[in-house]
Rosetta silent file (secondary structure, phi, psi, omega in degrees, C-alpha in Angstrom):
SEQUENCE: MSRLVHKPSQRLGHVLALSFGAGLSPVWPGTVGAVVGLVLAAGLAMLSVPLQIAGLAALFVVGVWASGVVADATGTEDPQIVVIDESFGAAAVVLALPAEPLWWIAGFVAFRAFDILKPFPVNWAHDKVTGGMGIMLDDAAAALYAILVLCPIAWFLAS
SCORE:     score description
SCORE:     0.000 S_00000001
   1 L     0.000  139.821 -172.359  -27.010  -20.659   -4.936 S_00000001
   2 L   -80.182  -22.564 -178.797  -27.314  -24.121   -3.605 S_00000001
   3 L  -123.627  143.136  178.517  -28.985  -23.300   -0.317 S_00000001
   4 L   -70.941  148.227  179.860  -31.913  -21.028    0.382 S_00000001
   5 L  -101.661  112.363 -174.957  -31.266  -17.883    2.373 S_00000001
   6 L  -106.312  -43.105 -174.564  -33.768  -17.692    5.214 S_00000001
   7 L   -77.320  144.244  176.211  -32.366  -15.536    8.005 S_00000001
   8 H   -56.479  -36.064 -179.739  -32.315  -11.741    7.658 S_00000001
   9 H   -67.098  -33.099  176.661  -28.627  -11.763    8.590 S_00000001
  10 H   -69.209  -40.498  177.355  -27.929  -14.180    5.724 S_00000001
  11 H   -61.872  -44.230  178.016  -29.825  -11.955    3.302 S_00000001
  12 H   -61.563  -42.012  177.575  -27.824   -8.959    4.522 S_00000001
  13 H   -58.698  -41.109  178.292  -24.615  -10.970    4.105 S_00000001
  14 H   -65.657  -46.830 -179.852  -25.533  -11.720    0.508 S_00000001
  15 H   -57.814  -45.229 -178.248  -26.400   -8.115   -0.304 S_00000001
  16 H   -70.888  -44.885 -178.648  -23.113   -6.890    1.147 S_00000001
  17 H   -62.233  -32.702  179.199  -20.925   -9.684   -0.287 S_00000001
  18 L   -87.628   11.231 -178.368  -22.346   -9.018   -3.734 S_00000001
  19 L    46.940   54.519  175.939  -21.638   -5.277   -3.305 S_00000001
  20 L    60.509   33.052  175.723  -25.316   -4.443   -3.639 S_00000001
  21 L   105.966  -11.148 -179.251  -25.769   -6.585   -6.751 S_00000001
  22 H   -59.318  -32.300 -179.441  -22.525   -5.865   -8.609 S_00000001
  23 H   -68.399  -11.066  177.368  -21.557   -9.517   -8.216 S_00000001
  24 H   -90.637    1.923  179.210  -24.534  -10.480  -10.370 S_00000001
  25 L   -58.485  133.449 -179.834  -23.088   -8.686  -13.401 S_00000001
  26 L   -72.237  -16.993  177.471  -23.071  -11.071  -16.381 S_00000001
  27 L  -127.712  132.542  173.612  -19.687   -9.705  -17.485 S_00000001
  28 L    47.557   57.268 -178.292  -16.607   -9.101  -15.326 S_00000001
  29 H   -58.117  -34.446  178.168  -18.329   -9.104  -11.920 S_00000001
  30 H   -64.067  -40.006  178.390  -14.993   -8.508  -10.153 S_00000001
  31 H   -68.805  -39.303  177.308  -14.354   -5.405  -12.210 S_00000001
  32 H   -64.724  -39.585  176.078  -17.896   -4.174  -11.595 S_00000001
  33 H   -63.258  -37.188  177.217  -17.346   -4.782   -7.878 S_00000001
  34 H   -66.305  -34.063  175.543  -14.128   -2.758   -8.059 S_00000001
  35 H   -62.799  -39.004  175.215  -16.106    0.110   -9.620 S_00000001
  36 H   -59.232  -37.335  176.461  -18.356   -0.008   -6.544 S_00000001
  37 H   -60.439  -36.213  176.753  -15.130    0.399   -4.560 S_00000001
  38 H   -64.925  -38.400  177.645  -14.410    3.629   -6.420 S_00000001
  39 H   -65.234  -44.039  176.786  -17.822    4.936   -5.402 S_00000001
  40 H   -60.912  -42.481  179.624  -17.144    3.950   -1.782 S_00000001
  41 H   -63.186  -38.590  178.762  -13.729    5.631   -1.961 S_00000001
  42 H   -60.904  -38.398  176.687  -15.287    8.822   -3.298 S_00000001
  43 H   -70.191  -42.974  179.785  -17.502    8.928   -0.219 S_00000001
  44 H   -68.916  -29.183 -176.831  -14.663    8.096    2.172 S_00000001
  45 L   -61.537  -21.549  179.656  -12.339   10.630    0.511 S_00000001
  46 L   -77.384  -10.655 -176.983  -14.403   13.435    2.032 S_00000001
  47 L   -97.210  168.036  175.908  -13.442   12.247    5.515 S_00000001
  48 L   -66.809  159.555 -178.791  -10.218   12.644    7.464 S_00000001
  49 H   -57.733  -44.242  177.753   -7.504   10.031    6.906 S_00000001
  50 H   -59.590  -36.840  178.366   -8.150    8.306   10.278 S_00000001
  51 H   -72.177  -33.044  175.154  -11.843    7.980    9.378 S_00000001
  52 H   -62.480  -45.575  179.464  -10.931    6.660    5.928 S_00000001
  53 H   -63.243  -42.266  178.218   -8.753    3.988    7.546 S_00000001
  54 H   -63.213  -40.481  177.832  -11.527    3.147   10.003 S_00000001
  55 H   -63.364  -42.205  177.755  -14.008    2.877    7.128 S_00000001
  56 H   -66.394  -40.207  178.377  -11.701    0.539    5.212 S_00000001
  57 H   -62.686  -42.862  178.610  -11.090   -1.558    8.332 S_00000001
  58 H   -63.852  -41.503  178.605  -14.841   -1.832    8.896 S_00000001
  59 H   -62.517  -39.287  178.431  -15.366   -2.777    5.249 S_00000001
  60 H   -63.041  -48.138 -178.762  -12.709   -5.495    5.577 S_00000001
  61 H   -62.460  -46.053  177.615  -14.314   -6.971    8.712 S_00000001
  62 H   -61.972  -38.854  179.160  -17.797   -6.855    7.186 S_00000001
  63 H   -63.205  -39.860  177.213  -16.352   -8.385    4.016 S_00000001
  64 H   -60.598  -47.797 -179.535  -14.870  -11.320    5.916 S_00000001
  65 H   -64.005  -52.209 -174.873  -18.232  -12.023    7.529 S_00000001
  66 H   -65.200  -39.662  177.665  -20.376  -11.470    4.411 S_00000001
  67 H   -62.541  -40.585  177.627  -18.047  -13.457    2.149 S_00000001
  68 H   -63.237  -38.925  178.294  -18.152  -16.318    4.607 S_00000001
  69 H   -60.049  -47.029 -177.577  -21.955  -16.258    4.632 S_00000001
  70 H   -71.519  -39.516  177.997  -22.116  -16.592    0.844 S_00000001
  71 H   -60.137  -42.799  177.997  -19.320  -19.174    0.681 S_00000001
  72 H   -64.938  -42.873 -176.781  -21.192  -21.294    3.235 S_00000001
  73 H   -68.136  -33.951 -177.854  -24.522  -20.869    1.462 S_00000001
  74 H   -91.698  -15.831 -175.601  -23.127  -21.779   -1.965 S_00000001
  75 L    70.102   22.193 -177.792  -20.748  -24.475   -0.783 S_00000001
  76 L  -116.218  138.840 -177.994  -18.045  -22.749   -2.837 S_00000001
  77 L   -65.149  -43.390 -179.477  -14.659  -21.653   -1.487 S_00000001
  78 L  -140.899   79.978 -176.313  -14.556  -18.342   -3.436 S_00000001
  79 L   -60.241  135.968 -178.765  -17.887  -17.706   -5.172 S_00000001
  80 L   -61.926  -26.603 -178.568  -17.581  -15.535   -8.287 S_00000001
  81 L   -74.000  -17.113  178.471  -20.591  -13.510   -7.167 S_00000001
  82 L   -78.570  115.646 -178.262  -18.732  -12.293   -4.056 S_00000001
  83 L  -128.830    7.287  177.157  -17.169   -8.982   -5.033 S_00000001
  84 H   -62.063  -27.202  177.240  -16.965   -7.074   -1.748 S_00000001
  85 H   -65.999  -40.655  175.985  -13.287   -8.063   -1.771 S_00000001
  86 H   -68.511  -37.773  177.700  -12.772   -6.208   -5.056 S_00000001
  87 H   -61.795  -43.990  177.931  -14.758   -3.240   -3.719 S_00000001
  88 H   -62.825  -49.830 -175.777  -12.497   -3.135   -0.663 S_00000001
  89 H   -60.929  -46.377  179.949   -9.272   -3.512   -2.647 S_00000001
  90 H   -63.419  -42.906  179.234  -10.067   -0.827   -5.203 S_00000001
  91 H   -62.244  -43.369 -179.192  -11.165    1.601   -2.486 S_00000001
  92 H   -61.401  -42.870 -178.014   -8.010    0.980   -0.450 S_00000001
  93 H   -65.752  -52.077 -173.745   -5.735    1.620   -3.436 S_00000001
  94 H   -68.701  -28.606  177.221   -7.311    4.824   -4.681 S_00000001
  95 H   -70.305  -20.789  177.766   -7.565    6.304   -1.191 S_00000001
  96 L   -83.743   -9.445 -175.845   -3.785    5.891   -0.861 S_00000001
  97 L  -105.020  165.765  173.914   -3.218    7.886   -4.070 S_00000001
  98 L   -56.627  143.498 -177.168   -3.652   11.559   -4.956 S_00000001
  99 L   -80.466   65.647  179.560   -7.323   12.413   -5.386 S_00000001
 100 L  -131.600  142.870 -174.976   -7.013   12.984   -9.132 S_00000001
 101 H   -53.708  -42.633 -178.489   -8.819   11.068  -11.890 S_00000001
 102 H   -65.398  -37.371  177.302   -5.664    9.786  -13.620 S_00000001
 103 H   -67.506  -38.623  179.406   -4.259    8.428  -10.350 S_00000001
 104 H   -67.377  -37.515  176.291   -7.559    6.735   -9.553 S_00000001
 105 H   -64.068  -45.576  178.634   -7.622    5.150  -13.019 S_00000001
 106 H   -60.994  -42.217  178.856   -4.032    3.975  -12.547 S_00000001
 107 H   -63.831  -42.372  178.424   -4.907    2.617   -9.106 S_00000001
 108 H   -60.772  -48.942 -178.279   -7.960    0.808  -10.433 S_00000001
 109 H   -65.015  -44.622 -179.797   -5.996   -0.790  -13.283 S_00000001
 110 H   -63.020  -43.316  178.692   -3.033   -1.728  -11.070 S_00000001
 111 H   -61.041  -47.936 -178.869   -5.304   -3.283   -8.452 S_00000001
 112 H   -62.658  -38.273  179.318   -7.211   -5.341  -11.009 S_00000001
 113 H   -62.737  -48.388  179.710   -3.953   -6.475  -12.619 S_00000001
 114 H   -66.694  -33.521  178.645   -2.482   -7.669   -9.313 S_00000001
 115 H   -67.943  -39.318 -178.804   -5.801   -9.261   -8.347 S_00000001
 116 H   -77.336  -43.850 -176.858   -6.010  -11.190  -11.614 S_00000001
 117 H   -74.413  -29.378  177.931   -2.309  -12.120  -11.904 S_00000001
 118 L    49.667   61.738  174.406   -2.023  -13.036   -8.212 S_00000001
 119 L   -69.812  161.204  177.879    1.753  -12.798   -7.650 S_00000001
 120 L   -60.799  137.537    3.526    3.123  -14.194   -4.371 S_00000001
 121 L   -93.017   10.143  178.465    1.823  -13.736   -1.638 S_00000001
 122 H   -59.197  -45.193 -179.161   -1.510  -12.910   -3.265 S_00000001
 123 H   -65.986  -34.554  177.587   -1.668  -16.438   -4.693 S_00000001
 124 H   -63.415  -47.351  179.184   -0.711  -17.928   -1.319 S_00000001
 125 H   -60.709  -40.502 -179.431   -3.548  -16.080    0.426 S_00000001
 126 H   -65.669  -39.570 -175.030   -5.927  -17.165   -2.322 S_00000001
 127 H   -86.557  -31.751 -169.360   -4.863  -20.819   -2.161 S_00000001
 128 H  -105.940  -28.566 -177.664   -4.164  -21.393    1.542 S_00000001
 129 L   -94.146  127.787 -173.317   -6.446  -19.138    3.598 S_00000001
 130 L  -102.788  169.498  175.034  -10.037  -20.355    3.633 S_00000001
 131 H    70.178 -160.229 -178.714  -13.439  -18.837    4.190 S_00000001
 132 H   -60.488  -35.519  178.848  -14.252  -15.166    4.272 S_00000001
 133 H   -62.942  -42.948  178.929  -10.761  -14.269    5.478 S_00000001
 134 H   -64.989  -40.421  179.188   -9.190  -15.920    2.445 S_00000001
 135 H   -60.334  -44.020 -177.680  -11.609  -14.229    0.073 S_00000001
 136 H   -78.497  -35.620 -171.253  -10.754  -10.814    1.497 S_00000001
 137 H   -67.653  -38.198 -179.548   -7.058  -11.361    2.177 S_00000001
 138 H   -66.448  -33.289  177.345   -5.909  -12.021   -1.377 S_00000001
 139 H   -75.177  -31.403  173.957   -7.520   -8.772   -2.515 S_00000001
 140 H   -64.477  -40.181  177.985   -5.961   -6.907    0.406 S_00000001
 141 H   -66.893  -40.751  177.290   -2.575   -8.275   -0.724 S_00000001
 142 H   -63.095  -39.315  177.228   -3.265   -7.255   -4.333 S_00000001
 143 H   -63.893  -41.736  179.070   -4.191   -3.773   -3.093 S_00000001
 144 H   -61.622  -42.876  175.633   -0.964   -3.580   -1.116 S_00000001
 145 H   -56.973  -48.730 -178.596    1.035   -4.458   -4.238 S_00000001
 146 H   -61.213  -40.671  178.710   -0.714   -1.714   -6.213 S_00000001
 147 H   -64.974  -43.789 -178.934   -0.092    0.794   -3.421 S_00000001
 148 H   -66.133  -26.539  177.017    3.592   -0.179   -3.156 S_00000001
 149 H   -82.563  -45.239 -170.461    4.041    0.324   -6.900 S_00000001
 150 H   -85.962  -35.520 -177.349    2.041    3.525   -7.367 S_00000001
 151 H   -61.059  -43.488  176.892    2.632    5.545   -4.188 S_00000001
 152 H   -62.775  -35.443  177.470    6.390    5.963   -4.744 S_00000001
 153 H   -66.115  -44.161  178.005    5.707    7.084   -8.316 S_00000001
 154 H   -61.535  -42.384  179.017    3.115    9.583   -7.095 S_00000001
 155 H   -63.715  -44.172 -179.694    5.527   10.855   -4.452 S_00000001
 156 H   -62.672  -44.732 -178.853    8.371   11.162   -6.979 S_00000001
 157 H   -69.259  -26.336  179.163    6.205   13.045   -9.491 S_00000001
 158 H   -79.552  -18.742 -177.553    4.914   15.401   -6.809 S_00000001
 159 L   -77.057    0.000    0.000    8.451   16.390   -5.744 S_00000001
């Protein structure tokens, strides 16, 4: 990081943006961050749907702030170490699916695929929206794609 982190709020922003250290993984930090999202989803899955949505909304807002802190500190638009966006996206996808291991695996894979491939408007959010909002928004769009693909299949198979 190019700038030292002095304030406690900046340190907290780094810890959260890096999903408690997952962003420091030497291999596939985004995928490791998405695994953290599965852990978060497992905790949220025990709650009612309104509380799950509130938890995801809170994670998104915190992610915008924390991502912005790290982007400012590093002088980088989308630092590779910031993975709270992947944690949010993976959690959002799997919570929208049946709580079964195969669906969660499918959700994880679909989310990562859309996040990496960045079809429109994921690529637009990634390229045009700046700061913490941009970092979080492209992963929210990738999560939405995964949900729109997998939820109808889950519904059809359950019928």
